PDB file of C-alpha atoms in Angstrom:
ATOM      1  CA  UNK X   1     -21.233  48.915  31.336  1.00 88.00           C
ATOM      2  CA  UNK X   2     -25.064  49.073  30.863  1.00 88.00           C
ATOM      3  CA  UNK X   3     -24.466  46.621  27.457  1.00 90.00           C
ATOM      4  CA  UNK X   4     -21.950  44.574  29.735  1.00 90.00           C
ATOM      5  CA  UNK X   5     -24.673  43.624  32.039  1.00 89.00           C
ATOM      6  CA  UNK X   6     -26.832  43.490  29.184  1.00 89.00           C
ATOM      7  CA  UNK X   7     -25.506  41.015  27.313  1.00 90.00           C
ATOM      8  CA  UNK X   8     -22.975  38.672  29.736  1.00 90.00           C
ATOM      9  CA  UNK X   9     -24.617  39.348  33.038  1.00 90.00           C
ATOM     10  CA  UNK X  10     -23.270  36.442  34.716  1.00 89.00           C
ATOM     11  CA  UNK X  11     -19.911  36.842  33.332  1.00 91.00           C
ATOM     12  CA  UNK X  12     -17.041  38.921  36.019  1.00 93.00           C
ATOM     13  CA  UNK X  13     -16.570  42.455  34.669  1.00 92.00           C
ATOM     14  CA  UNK X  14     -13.284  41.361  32.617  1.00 93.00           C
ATOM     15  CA  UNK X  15     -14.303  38.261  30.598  1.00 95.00           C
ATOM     16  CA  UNK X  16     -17.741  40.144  30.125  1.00 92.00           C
ATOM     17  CA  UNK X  17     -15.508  43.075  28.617  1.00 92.00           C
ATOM     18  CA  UNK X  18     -13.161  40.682  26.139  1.00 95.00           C
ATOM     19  CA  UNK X  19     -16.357  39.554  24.915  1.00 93.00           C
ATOM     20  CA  UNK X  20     -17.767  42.685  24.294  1.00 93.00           C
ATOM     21  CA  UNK X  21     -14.743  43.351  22.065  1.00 93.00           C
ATOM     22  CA  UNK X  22     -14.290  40.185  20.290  1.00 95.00           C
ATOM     23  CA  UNK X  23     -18.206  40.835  19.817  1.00 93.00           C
ATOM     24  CA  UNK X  24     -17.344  44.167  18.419  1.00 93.00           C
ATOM     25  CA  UNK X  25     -14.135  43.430  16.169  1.00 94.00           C
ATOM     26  CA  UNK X  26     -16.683  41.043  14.749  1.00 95.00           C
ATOM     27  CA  UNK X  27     -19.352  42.951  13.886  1.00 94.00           C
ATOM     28  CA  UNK X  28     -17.129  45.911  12.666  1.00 94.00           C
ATOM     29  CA  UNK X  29     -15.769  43.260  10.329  1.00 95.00           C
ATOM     30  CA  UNK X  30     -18.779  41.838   9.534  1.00 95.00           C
ATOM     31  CA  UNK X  31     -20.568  45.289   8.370  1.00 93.00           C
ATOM     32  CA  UNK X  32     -17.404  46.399   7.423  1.00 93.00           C
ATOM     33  CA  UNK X  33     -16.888  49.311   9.548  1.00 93.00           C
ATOM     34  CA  UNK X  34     -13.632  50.103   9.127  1.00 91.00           C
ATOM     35  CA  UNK X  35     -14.242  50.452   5.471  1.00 92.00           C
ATOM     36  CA  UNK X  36     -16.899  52.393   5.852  1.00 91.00           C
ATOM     37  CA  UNK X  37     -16.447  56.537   5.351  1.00 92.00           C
ATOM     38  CA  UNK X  38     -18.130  57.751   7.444  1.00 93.00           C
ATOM     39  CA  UNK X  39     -17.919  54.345  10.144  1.00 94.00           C
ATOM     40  CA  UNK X  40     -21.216  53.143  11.141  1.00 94.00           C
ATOM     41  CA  UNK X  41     -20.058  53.301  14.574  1.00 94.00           C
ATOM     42  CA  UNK X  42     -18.491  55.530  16.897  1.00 92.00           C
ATOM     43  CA  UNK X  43     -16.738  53.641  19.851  1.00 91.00           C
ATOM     44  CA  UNK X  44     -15.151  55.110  22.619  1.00 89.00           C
ATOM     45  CA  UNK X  45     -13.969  53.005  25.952  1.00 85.00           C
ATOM     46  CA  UNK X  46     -17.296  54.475  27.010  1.00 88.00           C
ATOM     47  CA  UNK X  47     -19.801  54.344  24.756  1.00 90.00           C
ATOM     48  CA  UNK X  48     -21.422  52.245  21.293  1.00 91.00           C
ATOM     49  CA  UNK X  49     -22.886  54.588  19.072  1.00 91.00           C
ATOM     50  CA  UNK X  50     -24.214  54.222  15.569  1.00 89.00           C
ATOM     51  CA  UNK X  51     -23.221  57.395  13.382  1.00 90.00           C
ATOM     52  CA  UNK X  52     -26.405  58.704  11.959  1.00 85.00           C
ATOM     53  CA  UNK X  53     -23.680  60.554   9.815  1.00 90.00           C
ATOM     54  CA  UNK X  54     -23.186  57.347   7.773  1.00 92.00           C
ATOM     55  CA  UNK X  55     -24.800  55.905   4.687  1.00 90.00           C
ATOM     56  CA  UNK X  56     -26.452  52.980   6.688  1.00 89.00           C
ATOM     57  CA  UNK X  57     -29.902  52.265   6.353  1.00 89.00           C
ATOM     58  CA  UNK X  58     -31.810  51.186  10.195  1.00 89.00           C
ATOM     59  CA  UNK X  59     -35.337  50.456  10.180  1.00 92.00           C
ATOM     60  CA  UNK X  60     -35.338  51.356  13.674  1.00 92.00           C
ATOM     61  CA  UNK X  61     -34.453  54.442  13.231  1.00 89.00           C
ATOM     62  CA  UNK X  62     -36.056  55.419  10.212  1.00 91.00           C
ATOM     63  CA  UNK X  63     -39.883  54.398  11.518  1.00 94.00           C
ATOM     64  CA  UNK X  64     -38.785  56.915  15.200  1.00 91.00           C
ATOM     65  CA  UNK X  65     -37.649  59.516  12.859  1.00 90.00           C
ATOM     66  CA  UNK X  66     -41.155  59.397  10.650  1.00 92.00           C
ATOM     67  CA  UNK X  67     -42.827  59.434  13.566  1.00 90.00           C
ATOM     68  CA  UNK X  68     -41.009  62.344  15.018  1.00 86.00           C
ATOM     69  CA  UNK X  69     -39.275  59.856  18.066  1.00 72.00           C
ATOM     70  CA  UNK X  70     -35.900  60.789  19.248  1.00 56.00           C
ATOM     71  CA  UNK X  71     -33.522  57.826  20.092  1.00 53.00           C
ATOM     72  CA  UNK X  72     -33.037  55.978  22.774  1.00 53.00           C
ATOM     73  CA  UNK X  73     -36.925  55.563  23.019  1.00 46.00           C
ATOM     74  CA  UNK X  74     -38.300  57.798  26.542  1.00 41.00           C
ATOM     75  CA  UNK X  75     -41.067  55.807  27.188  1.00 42.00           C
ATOM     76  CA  UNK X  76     -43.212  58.515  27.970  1.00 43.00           C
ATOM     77  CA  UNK X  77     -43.059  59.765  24.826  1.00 40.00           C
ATOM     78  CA  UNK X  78     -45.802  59.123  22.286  1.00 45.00           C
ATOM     79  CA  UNK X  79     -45.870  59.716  18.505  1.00 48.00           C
ATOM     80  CA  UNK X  80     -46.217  63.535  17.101  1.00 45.00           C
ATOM     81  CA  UNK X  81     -48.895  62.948  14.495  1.00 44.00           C
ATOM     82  CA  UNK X  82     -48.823  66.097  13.229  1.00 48.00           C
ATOM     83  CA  UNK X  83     -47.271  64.930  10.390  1.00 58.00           C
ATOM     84  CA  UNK X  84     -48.352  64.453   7.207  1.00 84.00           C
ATOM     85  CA  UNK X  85     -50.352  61.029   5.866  1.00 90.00           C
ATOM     86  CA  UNK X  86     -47.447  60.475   3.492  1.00 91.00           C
ATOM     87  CA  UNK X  87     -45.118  60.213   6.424  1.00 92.00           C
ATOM     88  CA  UNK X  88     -47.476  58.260   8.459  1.00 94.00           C
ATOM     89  CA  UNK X  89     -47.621  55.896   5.965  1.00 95.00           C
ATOM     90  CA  UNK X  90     -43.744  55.633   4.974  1.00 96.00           C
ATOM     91  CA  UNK X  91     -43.545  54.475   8.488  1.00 95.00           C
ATOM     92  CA  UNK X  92     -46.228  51.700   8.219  1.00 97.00           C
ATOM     93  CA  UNK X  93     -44.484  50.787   5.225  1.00 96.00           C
ATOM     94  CA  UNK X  94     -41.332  50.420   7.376  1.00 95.00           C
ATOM     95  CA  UNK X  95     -43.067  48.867   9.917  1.00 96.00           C
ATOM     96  CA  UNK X  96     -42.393  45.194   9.132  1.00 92.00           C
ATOM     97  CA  UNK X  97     -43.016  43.065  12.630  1.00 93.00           C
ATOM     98  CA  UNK X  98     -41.669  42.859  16.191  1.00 94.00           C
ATOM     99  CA  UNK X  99     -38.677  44.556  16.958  1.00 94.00           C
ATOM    100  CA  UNK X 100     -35.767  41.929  17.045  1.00 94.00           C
ATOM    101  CA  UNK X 101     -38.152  38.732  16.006  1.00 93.00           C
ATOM    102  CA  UNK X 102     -36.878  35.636  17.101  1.00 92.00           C
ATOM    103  CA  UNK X 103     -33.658  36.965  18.526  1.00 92.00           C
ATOM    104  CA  UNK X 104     -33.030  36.351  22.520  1.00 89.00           C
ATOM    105  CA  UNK X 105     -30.629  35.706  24.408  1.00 87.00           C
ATOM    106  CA  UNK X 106     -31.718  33.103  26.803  1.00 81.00           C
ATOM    107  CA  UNK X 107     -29.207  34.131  29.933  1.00 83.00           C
ATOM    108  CA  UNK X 108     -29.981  37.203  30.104  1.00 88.00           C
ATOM    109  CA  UNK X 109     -33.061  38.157  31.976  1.00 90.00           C
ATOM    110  CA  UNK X 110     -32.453  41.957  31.433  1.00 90.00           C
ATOM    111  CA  UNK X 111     -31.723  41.659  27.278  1.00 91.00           C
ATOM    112  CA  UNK X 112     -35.059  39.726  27.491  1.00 92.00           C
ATOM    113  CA  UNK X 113     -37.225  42.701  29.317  1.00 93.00           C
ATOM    114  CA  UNK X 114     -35.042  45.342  27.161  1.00 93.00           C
ATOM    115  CA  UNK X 115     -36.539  43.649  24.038  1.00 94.00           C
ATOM    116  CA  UNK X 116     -39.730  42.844  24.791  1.00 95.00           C
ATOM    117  CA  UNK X 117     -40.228  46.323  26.354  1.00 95.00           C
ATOM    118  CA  UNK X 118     -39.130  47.607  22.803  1.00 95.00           C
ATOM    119  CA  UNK X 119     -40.762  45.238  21.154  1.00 95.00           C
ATOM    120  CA  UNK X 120     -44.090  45.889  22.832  1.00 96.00           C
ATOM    121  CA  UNK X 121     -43.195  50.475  22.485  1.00 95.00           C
ATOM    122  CA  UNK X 122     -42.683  49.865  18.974  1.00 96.00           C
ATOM    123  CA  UNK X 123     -45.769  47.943  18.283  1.00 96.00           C
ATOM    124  CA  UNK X 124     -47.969  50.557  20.288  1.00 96.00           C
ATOM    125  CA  UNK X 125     -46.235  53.284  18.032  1.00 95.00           C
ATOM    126  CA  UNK X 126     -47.487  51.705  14.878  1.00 96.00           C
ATOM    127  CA  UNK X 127     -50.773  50.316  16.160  1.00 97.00           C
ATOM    128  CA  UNK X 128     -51.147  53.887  16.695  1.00 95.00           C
ATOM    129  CA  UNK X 129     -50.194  54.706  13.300  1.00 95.00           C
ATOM    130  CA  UNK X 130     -52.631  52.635  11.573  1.00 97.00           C
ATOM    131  CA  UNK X 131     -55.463  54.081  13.837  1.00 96.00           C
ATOM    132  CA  UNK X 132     -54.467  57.599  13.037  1.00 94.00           C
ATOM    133  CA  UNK X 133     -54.214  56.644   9.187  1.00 96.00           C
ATOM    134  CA  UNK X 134     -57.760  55.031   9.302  1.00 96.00           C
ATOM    135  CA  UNK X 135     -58.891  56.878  11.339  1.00 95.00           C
ATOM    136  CA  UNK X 136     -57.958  60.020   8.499  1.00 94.00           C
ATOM    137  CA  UNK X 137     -59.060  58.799   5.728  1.00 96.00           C
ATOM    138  CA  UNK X 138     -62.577  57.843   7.331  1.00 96.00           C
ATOM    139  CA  UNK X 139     -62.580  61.399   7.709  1.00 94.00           C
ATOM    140  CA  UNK X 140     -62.260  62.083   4.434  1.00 94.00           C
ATOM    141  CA  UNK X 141     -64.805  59.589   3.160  1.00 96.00           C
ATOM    142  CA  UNK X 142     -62.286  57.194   2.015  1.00 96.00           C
ATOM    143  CA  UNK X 143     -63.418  54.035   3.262  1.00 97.00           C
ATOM    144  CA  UNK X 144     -61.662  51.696   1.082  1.00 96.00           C
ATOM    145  CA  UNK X 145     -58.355  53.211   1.255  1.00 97.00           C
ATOM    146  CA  UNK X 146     -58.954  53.588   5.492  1.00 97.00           C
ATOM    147  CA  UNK X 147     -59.929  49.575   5.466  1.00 98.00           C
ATOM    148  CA  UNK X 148     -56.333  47.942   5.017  1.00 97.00           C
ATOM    149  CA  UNK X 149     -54.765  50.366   8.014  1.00 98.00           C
ATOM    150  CA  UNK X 150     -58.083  49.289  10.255  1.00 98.00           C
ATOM    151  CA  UNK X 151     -57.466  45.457   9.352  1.00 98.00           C
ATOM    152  CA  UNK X 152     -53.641  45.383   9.928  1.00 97.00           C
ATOM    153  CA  UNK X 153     -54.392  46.340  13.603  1.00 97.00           C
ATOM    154  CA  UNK X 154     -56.445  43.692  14.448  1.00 97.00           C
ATOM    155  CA  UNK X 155     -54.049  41.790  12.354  1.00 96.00           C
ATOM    156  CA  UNK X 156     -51.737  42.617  14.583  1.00 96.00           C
ATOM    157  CA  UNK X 157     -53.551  43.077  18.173  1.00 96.00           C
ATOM    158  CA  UNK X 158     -56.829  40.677  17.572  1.00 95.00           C
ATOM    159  CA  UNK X 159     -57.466  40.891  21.409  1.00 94.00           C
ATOM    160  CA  UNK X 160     -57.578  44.957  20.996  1.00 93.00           C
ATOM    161  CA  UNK X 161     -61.342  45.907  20.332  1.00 94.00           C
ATOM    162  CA  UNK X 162     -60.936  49.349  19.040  1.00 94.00           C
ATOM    163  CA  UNK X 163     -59.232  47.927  15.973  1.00 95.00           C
ATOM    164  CA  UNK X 164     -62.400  45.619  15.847  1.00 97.00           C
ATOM    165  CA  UNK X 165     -64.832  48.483  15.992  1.00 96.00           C
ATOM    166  CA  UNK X 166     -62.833  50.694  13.568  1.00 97.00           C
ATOM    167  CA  UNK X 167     -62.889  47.625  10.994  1.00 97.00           C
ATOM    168  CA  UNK X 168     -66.983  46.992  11.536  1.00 97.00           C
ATOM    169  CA  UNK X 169     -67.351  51.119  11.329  1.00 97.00           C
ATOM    170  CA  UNK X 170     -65.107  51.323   7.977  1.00 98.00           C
ATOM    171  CA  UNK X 171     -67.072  48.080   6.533  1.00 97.00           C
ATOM    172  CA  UNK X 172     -70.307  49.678   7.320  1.00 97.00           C
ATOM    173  CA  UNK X 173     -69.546  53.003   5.658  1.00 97.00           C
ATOM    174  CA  UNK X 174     -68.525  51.628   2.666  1.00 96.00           C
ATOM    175  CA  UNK X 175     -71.655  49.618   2.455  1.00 96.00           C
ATOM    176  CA  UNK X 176     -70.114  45.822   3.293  1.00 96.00           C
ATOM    177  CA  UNK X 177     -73.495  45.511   6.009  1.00 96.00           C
ATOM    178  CA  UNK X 178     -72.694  41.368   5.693  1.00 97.00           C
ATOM    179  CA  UNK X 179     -68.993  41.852   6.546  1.00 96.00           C
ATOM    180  CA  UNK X 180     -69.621  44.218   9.527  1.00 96.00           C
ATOM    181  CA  UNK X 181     -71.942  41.707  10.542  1.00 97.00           C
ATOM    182  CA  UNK X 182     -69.457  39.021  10.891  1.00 96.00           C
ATOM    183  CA  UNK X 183     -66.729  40.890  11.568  1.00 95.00           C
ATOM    184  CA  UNK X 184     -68.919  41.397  14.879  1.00 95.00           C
ATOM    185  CA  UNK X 185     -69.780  38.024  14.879  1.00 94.00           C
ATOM    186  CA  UNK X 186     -65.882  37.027  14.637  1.00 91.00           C
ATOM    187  CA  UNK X 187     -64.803  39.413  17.372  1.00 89.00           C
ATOM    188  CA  UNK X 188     -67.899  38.451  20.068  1.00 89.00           C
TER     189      UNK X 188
END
């Protein structure tokens, strides 16, 4: 029901579920579900699952489970980062834009605030990532290696100033004076 009025909100309850199962059929055939041992879904008249079971490879769900973030997304929840730096940075490496780029569907208000609520949790999760990975190895005197982490934030946020001040800090330490400058200059 929830996808229903997710996807066909205007639509009466019947034609919105015929779509949802042409939508389906086509999809299963598409990925080849049926085909598939394990399935990568599990569909019941009540609920769309993907099987975690199967050999299916999600970005989605490989950057929440680096990052120690159970699925569905509670929005209360922030990252555990008391992981290890290797798995922080597997999940920046899997960290490849906004959730669902360029994908909308324009007559539906409520797919619209679903992904851009996503959208926007997912790119807090790995803006917080990249501080926590600069943020370590700044720690640890490694200036160089802490740089790319502090630039991809303001790559990604330039209106946030902490990533800002963590890029001038990092190009200060390692002795870049001129750069920090600027970089100051740039963000002011």
């Amino acid at each position: 029901e929830k996808l229903i009025d997710l996807l066909w909100p205007d639509y009466t309850e019947s034609s919105a579920r015929a779509n949802l199962r042409r939508a389906l059929a086509d999809l299963r055939q598409a990925i080849g579900d049926h085909q598939a041992e394990p399935p990568y879904l599990h569909i019941s008249r009540e609920t769309l699952q993907f099987n975690t079971a199967s050999d299916a490879w999600v970005d989605v769900i490989a950057f929440s489970a680096l990052l120690g973030i159970k699925l569905p997304i509670n929005p209360s929840l922030s990252p555990n980062y008391s992981m290890g730096i290797d798995q922080l940075e597997e999940a920046i490496r899997i960290y490849r834009g906004p959730f669902l780029e360029g994908f909308s569907i324009p007559d539906s208000a409520s797919f619209e605030e679903w992904s851009l609520l996503t959208r926007e949790r997912f790119q807090r999760q790995a803006l917080q990532t990249l501080n926590q990975l600069a943020q370590a190895y700044q720690e640890e005197g490694e200036y160089e290696r802490a740089l790319p982490y502090a630039w991809r934030q303001v790559e990604m946020d330039p209106w946030q100033e902490s990533g800002h001040r963590q890029v001038m800090r990092l190009l200060a330490l390692s002795g870049q004076r001129g750069a920090a400058l600027a970089q100051y200059e740039a963000c002011r």
